[in-house]
XYZ file of C-alpha atoms in Angstrom:
569
model
C 13.490 44.658 -23.563
C 10.228 46.289 -24.209
C 9.833 48.411 -27.266
C 6.716 49.254 -27.488
C 5.826 52.755 -27.938
C 5.451 55.052 -24.392
C 2.170 55.623 -22.766
C 0.770 59.204 -22.782
C -1.202 59.831 -19.504
C -3.630 62.472 -19.099
C -3.584 63.264 -15.064
C -6.106 65.518 -13.279
C -4.735 68.352 -11.424
C -5.945 71.441 -9.482
C -4.975 75.073 -10.052
C -2.740 77.473 -7.929
C -3.552 81.173 -7.816
C -0.134 82.358 -7.485
C 1.689 81.501 -10.755
C 1.744 84.883 -12.288
C 5.324 84.949 -14.058
C 7.244 88.216 -13.158
C 10.377 89.773 -15.127
C 12.341 86.943 -14.452
C 9.575 83.923 -14.938
C 8.058 82.010 -12.063
C 10.766 82.122 -8.913
C 9.586 80.431 -5.825
C 10.998 78.736 -2.965
C 12.237 75.263 -3.912
C 10.301 73.729 -1.126
C 7.117 75.148 -2.505
C 8.016 73.102 -5.974
C 8.904 69.949 -3.902
C 5.789 69.971 -1.188
C 2.765 71.587 -3.482
C 1.473 68.670 -5.516
C 1.792 69.295 -9.235
C 2.872 72.591 -8.914
C 5.722 72.337 -11.690
C 3.698 70.053 -13.737
C 0.740 72.746 -13.815
C 3.069 75.770 -14.858
C 5.009 73.536 -17.302
C 1.482 72.285 -18.996
C 0.460 75.954 -18.784
C 3.491 77.149 -20.982
C 2.895 74.156 -23.408
C -0.892 74.767 -23.612
C 0.042 78.430 -24.522
C 1.487 77.203 -27.612
C -1.282 76.311 -30.351
C -1.106 72.686 -30.917
C -0.645 73.200 -34.332
C 2.811 75.011 -33.704
C 3.570 72.719 -30.836
C 3.239 69.238 -33.106
C 7.260 68.361 -34.231
C 8.583 71.413 -32.821
C 11.724 72.391 -31.282
C 12.113 73.095 -27.667
C 15.468 74.055 -25.714
C 15.928 72.995 -22.255
C 18.642 74.320 -19.695
C 19.484 75.930 -16.033
C 21.901 76.905 -14.015
C 22.510 73.969 -12.328
C 20.787 74.935 -8.839
C 18.876 72.598 -6.644
C 16.125 70.760 -8.465
C 17.413 71.624 -12.075
C 17.884 67.809 -13.054
C 14.374 66.805 -11.567
C 12.442 69.654 -13.056
C 14.245 68.790 -16.774
C 12.876 64.874 -15.759
C 9.633 66.304 -15.680
C 9.870 68.716 -18.629
C 11.047 66.101 -20.914
C 8.183 63.724 -19.754
C 5.595 66.644 -20.455
C 7.059 67.920 -23.976
C 6.931 64.570 -25.141
C 3.143 64.213 -24.207
C 2.227 67.472 -25.935
C 3.667 66.611 -29.165
C 7.086 68.137 -29.051
C 9.051 66.555 -31.746
C 12.778 67.313 -30.720
C 14.380 68.635 -27.634
C 17.871 70.176 -27.390
C 19.232 70.125 -23.773
C 22.472 71.329 -22.351
C 24.601 68.462 -21.254
C 23.769 67.621 -17.479
C 20.967 69.954 -17.913
C 23.271 72.829 -17.722
C 23.512 75.798 -20.169
C 23.831 79.333 -19.298
C 20.670 81.612 -20.049
C 22.877 83.486 -22.810
C 23.647 79.939 -24.580
C 19.841 79.292 -24.311
C 18.965 82.484 -26.258
C 21.976 81.535 -28.822
C 20.947 77.770 -29.380
C 17.132 78.840 -29.744
C 17.804 81.114 -32.311
C 20.455 78.646 -34.088
C 18.059 75.958 -34.300
C 14.901 77.774 -35.004
C 13.419 76.395 -32.096
C 9.820 77.501 -31.138
C 11.001 78.367 -27.749
C 12.896 77.642 -24.607
C 12.573 76.775 -21.213
C 15.514 78.038 -18.863
C 15.671 76.883 -15.303
C 16.927 79.444 -13.012
C 16.310 81.947 -10.238
C 18.933 84.000 -11.633
C 21.232 85.822 -8.753
C 18.987 84.196 -5.945
C 20.185 81.586 -3.723
C 20.325 78.364 -4.390
C 20.554 75.035 -2.644
C 17.451 72.985 -1.022
C 16.505 75.966 1.265
C 17.112 78.353 -1.587
C 15.053 79.658 -4.848
C 14.191 78.174 -8.169
C 12.808 79.571 -11.266
C 11.310 78.963 -14.722
C 11.137 81.115 -17.476
C 10.157 80.809 -20.839
C 11.814 82.105 -23.772
C 10.005 82.654 -27.526
C 11.267 81.965 -30.860
C 13.209 85.130 -31.211
C 15.720 83.678 -28.062
C 14.028 86.335 -25.625
C 12.098 86.024 -22.793
C 8.410 86.112 -23.658
C 6.224 89.171 -24.095
C 3.754 90.266 -21.588
C 0.788 88.806 -23.800
C 2.232 85.382 -23.606
C 3.309 85.406 -19.716
C -0.268 86.982 -19.547
C -1.830 83.776 -21.370
C 0.230 81.348 -19.063
C -0.973 83.086 -16.016
C -4.401 82.832 -17.270
C -4.025 78.980 -17.806
C -2.653 78.467 -14.660
C -5.901 79.874 -13.186
C -8.153 77.169 -14.655
C -5.991 74.216 -15.478
C -7.725 70.811 -14.817
C -5.165 68.557 -16.380
C -1.665 68.123 -17.695
C -0.163 65.377 -20.181
C 2.716 63.483 -19.159
C 4.701 60.606 -20.500
C 6.053 59.102 -17.189
C 8.094 55.875 -18.819
C 10.471 58.433 -20.354
C 13.734 58.322 -18.752
C 16.205 60.900 -20.166
C 19.890 60.041 -19.864
C 21.617 63.716 -19.182
C 25.525 62.646 -19.035
C 25.625 61.235 -22.492
C 26.373 63.411 -25.649
C 24.398 62.924 -28.809
C 20.447 61.855 -29.668
C 18.383 59.596 -27.998
C 15.199 58.314 -29.821
C 11.773 57.635 -27.925
C 8.844 55.864 -29.412
C 5.397 57.514 -28.314
C 1.829 56.528 -28.598
C 0.192 58.576 -31.478
C -1.923 61.291 -29.161
C -2.078 63.812 -31.559
C -3.665 61.951 -34.883
C -2.403 64.849 -37.113
C 0.970 64.463 -36.063
C 2.875 61.831 -37.617
C 6.445 61.901 -35.937
C 4.915 59.728 -33.053
C 8.606 59.947 -31.607
C 10.773 62.566 -29.408
C 14.549 63.257 -30.431
C 16.504 64.335 -27.263
C 19.910 65.763 -28.359
C 22.272 66.348 -25.378
C 24.861 68.705 -26.732
C 27.772 70.378 -25.622
C 26.582 73.483 -23.367
C 29.591 75.757 -24.634
C 30.150 74.995 -28.417
C 27.217 77.173 -30.204
C 27.764 80.208 -27.918
C 31.634 79.721 -28.120
C 31.469 79.950 -31.952
C 29.000 82.922 -31.695
C 31.246 84.859 -29.984
C 34.139 83.820 -32.295
C 32.132 85.901 -35.139
C 31.832 88.719 -32.815
C 35.243 89.571 -31.534
C 38.630 89.425 -32.550
C 39.843 86.518 -30.578
C 43.589 86.760 -32.238
C 43.550 90.368 -30.406
C 42.202 88.993 -27.098
C 44.625 86.254 -27.028
C 47.624 88.692 -27.559
C 46.157 90.737 -24.735
C 45.615 87.776 -22.148
C 48.675 85.799 -23.018
C 51.106 87.712 -25.441
C 54.254 89.249 -24.383
C 52.551 92.384 -22.608
C 49.552 90.644 -21.206
C 47.606 91.830 -18.568
C 46.447 89.719 -15.479
C 42.801 89.179 -14.848
C 40.730 87.696 -12.471
C 37.234 86.233 -12.872
C 34.910 85.014 -10.643
C 32.212 82.563 -11.462
C 30.840 82.426 -8.361
C 29.849 78.736 -8.489
C 27.529 79.410 -11.269
C 26.904 78.045 -14.640
C 29.187 80.516 -16.460
C 32.277 78.523 -14.982
C 32.619 76.140 -17.626
C 32.252 78.792 -20.190
C 35.310 81.064 -19.005
C 37.686 77.918 -18.451
C 36.713 76.941 -21.986
C 36.738 80.049 -23.742
C 39.326 82.606 -21.722
C 41.471 79.851 -20.123
C 41.993 77.487 -22.858
C 41.235 79.305 -26.112
C 42.493 82.728 -25.289
C 45.580 81.590 -23.205
C 44.782 82.966 -19.557
C 46.112 81.056 -16.646
C 43.681 78.635 -15.313
C 44.076 80.309 -11.465
C 42.956 83.219 -13.223
C 39.431 82.046 -13.139
C 37.791 80.966 -9.681
C 34.639 79.123 -8.301
C 34.196 77.645 -11.459
C 32.611 74.471 -10.693
C 28.696 74.970 -10.924
C 27.421 74.125 -7.702
C 23.738 73.016 -6.454
C 23.934 75.461 -3.987
C 26.476 77.861 -5.401
C 28.907 77.209 -2.386
C 26.366 78.694 -0.026
C 26.764 82.060 -1.660
C 24.408 84.561 -2.888
C 25.451 84.270 -6.828
C 25.081 88.469 -7.222
C 28.209 89.954 -9.064
C 27.957 93.365 -6.853
C 29.918 95.061 -4.281
C 28.268 93.208 -1.586
C 28.382 89.320 -2.599
C 31.329 89.325 -4.769
C 33.672 90.969 -2.058
C 35.817 88.321 -2.097
C 36.749 89.036 -5.885
C 36.860 93.149 -4.779
C 39.364 92.451 -2.021
C 41.465 90.188 -4.683
C 41.953 93.099 -6.577
C 42.847 95.601 -3.880
C 46.614 95.011 -3.810
C 46.740 95.685 -7.832
C 48.252 92.439 -8.881
C 45.230 92.426 -11.407
C 44.521 94.711 -14.252
C 40.663 93.838 -14.469
C 38.278 91.807 -12.808
C 34.802 90.690 -13.625
C 32.068 88.363 -11.636
C 29.109 86.631 -13.386
C 25.778 85.957 -11.566
C 24.209 82.215 -11.251
C 22.884 81.942 -14.905
C 25.641 83.751 -16.599
C 23.399 87.074 -17.432
C 24.665 89.381 -15.387
C 28.408 91.041 -14.779
C 30.290 93.241 -12.629
C 33.438 94.871 -14.228
C 36.652 95.930 -11.765
C 39.692 97.563 -12.652
C 43.250 97.645 -10.919
C 42.590 98.019 -7.218
C 39.042 97.059 -7.195
C 38.265 100.286 -9.284
C 34.483 99.814 -9.677
C 32.516 100.703 -13.044
C 28.848 101.009 -12.326
C 26.921 99.304 -14.759
C 25.356 102.478 -16.477
C 28.731 103.657 -16.984
C 29.444 99.828 -18.264
C 27.172 100.274 -20.954
C 28.182 104.045 -21.789
C 31.972 102.965 -22.179
C 31.101 100.474 -24.506
C 28.653 102.513 -26.584
C 31.673 105.183 -27.103
C 33.878 102.571 -27.827
C 31.698 100.070 -30.095
C 33.699 99.873 -33.136
C 36.331 98.251 -31.043
C 34.236 95.068 -31.340
C 34.471 93.588 -35.039
C 30.953 92.689 -35.012
C 29.792 96.504 -34.970
C 32.020 97.262 -37.771
C 30.099 95.048 -39.961
C 26.884 95.685 -38.747
C 26.712 99.206 -38.007
C 24.931 100.829 -35.108
C 21.194 100.799 -34.966
C 20.193 102.539 -31.464
C 21.228 102.333 -27.805
C 18.581 101.757 -24.958
C 18.744 101.472 -21.387
C 15.925 100.629 -18.740
C 14.545 103.683 -17.092
C 16.046 103.454 -13.560
C 19.339 103.102 -15.498
C 21.612 106.646 -15.114
C 21.810 108.814 -18.173
C 25.498 108.343 -18.968
C 24.273 106.381 -22.272
C 21.818 109.252 -23.174
C 25.133 111.759 -23.601
C 26.967 109.009 -26.123
C 24.065 108.763 -27.864
C 23.319 112.311 -28.254
C 27.148 112.963 -29.070
C 26.987 110.353 -31.592
C 23.600 111.180 -33.041
C 22.218 107.459 -32.684
C 18.821 106.739 -31.718
C 18.144 106.429 -27.904
C 15.476 103.999 -26.128
C 14.232 104.377 -22.372
C 12.271 101.374 -21.772
C 10.582 99.745 -18.557
C 13.111 96.920 -16.689
C 12.774 93.964 -18.266
C 14.885 92.420 -21.733
C 12.120 91.635 -23.645
C 11.567 95.418 -24.234
C 14.740 95.607 -25.616
C 14.399 92.300 -27.793
C 11.173 93.788 -29.690
C 13.373 96.595 -30.653
C 16.225 94.444 -31.728
C 13.696 92.364 -33.821
C 12.821 95.351 -35.385
C 16.263 96.124 -36.335
C 16.048 99.516 -34.263
C 18.540 98.399 -31.370
C 22.335 97.384 -31.406
C 23.363 98.005 -27.447
C 21.758 98.093 -24.417
C 22.261 97.819 -20.811
C 20.370 98.023 -17.165
C 21.508 99.000 -14.238
C 21.021 95.667 -12.464
C 24.490 94.439 -13.956
C 23.037 93.331 -17.667
C 24.673 94.324 -20.677
C 24.310 92.872 -24.293
C 24.106 93.591 -27.744
C 21.671 92.127 -30.756
C 23.704 89.041 -31.078
C 21.164 87.169 -28.846
C 17.950 88.586 -26.914
C 19.374 88.082 -23.584
C 21.946 90.150 -21.342
C 25.205 88.371 -21.717
C 27.674 88.800 -18.938
C 30.757 87.283 -20.975
C 29.771 89.011 -23.734
C 30.261 92.505 -21.793
C 33.270 90.774 -20.099
C 34.863 90.260 -23.952
C 33.433 93.567 -24.913
C 35.411 95.465 -22.304
C 38.520 93.633 -22.975
C 38.455 94.610 -26.597
C 38.299 97.938 -25.802
C 41.566 97.498 -23.485
C 43.225 96.177 -26.495
C 42.375 98.697 -28.517
C 42.876 101.650 -26.236
C 45.954 99.836 -24.357
C 44.945 102.120 -21.140
C 43.647 100.701 -17.742
C 39.952 100.363 -16.883
C 39.844 103.223 -14.645
C 41.839 105.735 -17.086
C 38.998 104.777 -19.459
C 36.492 105.891 -17.406
C 38.226 109.065 -16.306
C 38.587 110.090 -19.991
C 34.821 109.212 -20.327
C 33.552 111.517 -17.934
C 36.328 114.207 -18.908
C 34.693 113.927 -22.479
C 31.127 113.679 -21.383
C 30.543 114.754 -17.490
C 29.796 112.020 -15.052
C 26.420 110.721 -13.926
C 26.786 109.629 -10.272
C 24.475 106.527 -9.886
C 23.591 104.279 -6.663
C 21.143 101.854 -5.823
C 19.703 101.225 -2.401
C 17.861 97.536 -2.258
C 15.896 96.699 1.082
C 15.233 93.048 0.695
C 12.724 90.807 2.220
C 10.166 93.589 2.966
C 6.807 92.624 4.042
C 4.843 92.980 0.880
C 1.835 94.537 2.034
C 3.858 97.133 4.113
C 6.037 97.848 0.707
C 2.764 98.075 -1.189
C 0.924 100.496 1.022
C 4.253 102.562 0.910
C 4.483 102.598 -2.713
C 0.458 103.248 -3.169
C 0.793 106.325 -0.781
C 3.777 107.912 -2.286
C 2.271 107.748 -5.735
C -0.674 109.479 -4.547
C 1.814 112.200 -3.230
C 3.799 112.879 -5.990
C 1.489 112.645 -8.935
C -0.500 115.428 -6.789
C -0.499 118.848 -9.108
C 1.012 120.238 -5.668
C 3.908 118.227 -5.731
C 5.883 119.723 -8.575
C 7.938 122.823 -8.227
C 8.047 121.756 -4.301
C 11.875 122.535 -2.809
C 13.877 120.282 -0.952
C 16.972 121.832 0.709
C 19.726 119.624 2.316
C 22.573 121.513 3.667
C 23.395 123.794 0.885
C 21.829 122.061 -1.978
C 18.283 122.679 -2.978
C 16.427 120.541 -5.475
C 12.904 121.551 -7.142
C 10.782 118.807 -8.566
C 10.032 119.370 -12.342
C 8.449 116.370 -12.837
C 7.178 113.089 -11.135
C 4.991 110.264 -12.293
C 4.618 106.751 -12.560
C 6.498 105.588 -15.702
C 4.705 104.462 -18.759
C 6.349 103.021 -21.640
C 4.530 102.939 -25.429
C 6.667 100.582 -27.391
C 7.595 102.081 -30.922
C 7.354 99.097 -32.759
C 4.043 97.364 -31.917
C 2.341 100.273 -30.050
C 1.909 98.107 -26.823
C 1.508 100.212 -23.315
C 2.999 99.187 -20.540
C 2.091 101.118 -17.153
C 3.321 101.505 -13.749
C 6.762 100.773 -14.469
C 8.051 102.918 -11.508
C 7.911 106.102 -9.590
C 10.172 108.880 -10.776
C 10.723 112.147 -9.484
C 12.733 114.378 -11.830
C 14.534 117.563 -10.281
C 15.144 120.789 -12.395
C 18.773 119.748 -12.360
C 18.194 116.493 -13.793
C 18.695 114.823 -10.819
C 16.365 111.717 -10.633
C 15.283 109.341 -7.724
C 13.162 106.506 -8.802
C 11.151 103.895 -6.624
C 10.482 100.053 -7.341
C 9.375 97.145 -6.022
C 10.896 93.977 -7.451
C 8.867 90.957 -6.201
C 10.991 88.034 -4.791
C 8.455 85.377 -3.198
C 4.966 85.492 -2.045
C 4.905 87.404 1.079
C 8.374 89.594 0.975
C 9.722 92.235 -1.555
C 12.588 94.188 -2.522
C 12.356 97.966 -2.618
C 14.796 99.811 -4.648
C 15.892 103.304 -4.505
C 17.787 104.763 -7.634
C 19.642 107.416 -7.323
C 21.118 109.603 -10.657
C 22.617 112.867 -10.658
C 24.780 114.409 -13.266
C 28.193 116.837 -12.876
C 30.000 118.263 -15.819
C 32.768 119.329 -13.280
C 33.078 117.638 -10.240
C 33.987 114.088 -11.997
C 36.491 112.114 -9.093
C 34.420 112.459 -6.230
C 33.285 109.790 -3.833
C 29.624 108.451 -5.131
C 27.841 108.306 -1.776
C 28.998 111.550 -0.616
C 28.027 113.340 -3.988
C 24.585 111.487 -3.645
C 24.026 111.751 0.467
C 21.574 115.076 -0.138
C 19.339 113.148 -2.656
C 19.167 109.840 -0.596
C 18.242 111.820 2.484
C 15.206 113.310 0.316
C 14.390 109.801 -1.184
C 13.916 108.293 2.379
C 12.062 111.549 3.720
C 9.550 111.804 0.870
C 9.047 107.703 1.089
C 9.059 107.385 4.886
C 10.403 104.133 3.982
C 12.297 103.491 7.172
C 9.023 104.353 9.236
C 6.677 102.193 7.063
C 8.965 99.213 6.682
C 10.808 98.782 9.871
C 13.858 98.803 8.065
C 16.895 100.955 9.271
C 18.782 100.802 6.291
C 19.800 99.129 3.030
C 20.477 95.407 2.475
C 22.656 96.444 -0.394
C 24.154 99.491 -1.774
C 25.427 99.341 -5.742
């Protein structure tokens, strides 16, 4: 057996112009990573090159993914390139699989310099699906814009990458693997890479044990008067976490959890926990045999909450209810509550709780990195996004399983149904009716032109005070702009974060583009309207006048050729 040090090679390459990371990192079709020479290698090298060599040498990096197609291939390359770039220790989820919340937890626990997360979140998987790469920094959260901009600039000029092709990693065996390398970096005396294949669940489960009252949750889920629940992991990464924590530890019957085996193609389904793509869960809840239901996305950071008979809890209502009942969670009894936050498109339901409890409320752009900055500064404890993301300051990512345990903690304390808790909340605060229309796979040029023309229209001074009438409802524009955020911690300004039309009654229409690829985009329209008295009406009926106005102003159907949304949430 050859025990000589493994060779480090420097390979010439050429840059690609399209490797700008978005909110969720770099997401492309699998075939892009497979067919474009060194496409993966270029981006990984650019991540490592964005970190100062002195900080890289001997550092710890965490790697894991949601188990989608191409996950294992990418990890093998990342390990070989990490070794060649001076990383001294890599912590990898068993079989290369680890949820995004767990990776954030492990980065923080082991004081890693950062982590590389292999996921395209809730996008489809498989050989014809999507693949993504996201870099999280030492706080456990998504890299800030300054870092992602630096990575992008490196991708545009990259000429070579470093790799150790002889390093072959065993993803199946727990424990440490040691590799001796050529000493390419003379100041670095380690000359070795340590790979630690870790249990993907345990560190994260232990964190949750210190946040929630597991004894109370076990009584709720398996005691004499236990409730019946239904959890759908959608063949994503969270399945093993649900089995280990909810079933084995908290006593849920094994058949309470479905689709818990992670699959490379998510069983051919779209691993997005909403009423459209988690329709099987919604249908199974309708007959009333289950008291509580939840679904999770591909990488485990998003969640959908349902009550008996499929009663749907909107994500904005979910974070508002958790905020109003936050001391049902022992963690917050000990730490106190420093602040609440929501993304700008999210309804203002949380604002009403913040005002009543005299707790600071922050409105940020979409993207968890903005919440992370507030958490690092000790200003934020609980936050949420309308895109089915909820979380606390225990990590720096949204956390689907945490949100489910938060809801179960509220049920255990209040001993009411999900629906009754929501109705009590609306009686106390009024109700923010909220919906989002997604127009997926729109031609990106048509979408961008529509958004540019729309911005010109609404920022014109004459647009303010305009009145729009639909049947007996009249709405007058009070404010219209392209949302801009100044971070209260570091003063960073984030511009062009979404077009807002705010009416005199507080109702809002918001337009945003979400990039899903090189040639298509998703156009999103968000509608939010507050009612103090009419709290039990149908959401789509209540928001129909504003939806009509939103389509009239944007001319979306004409500009994009789309006659209706792909998804309504």
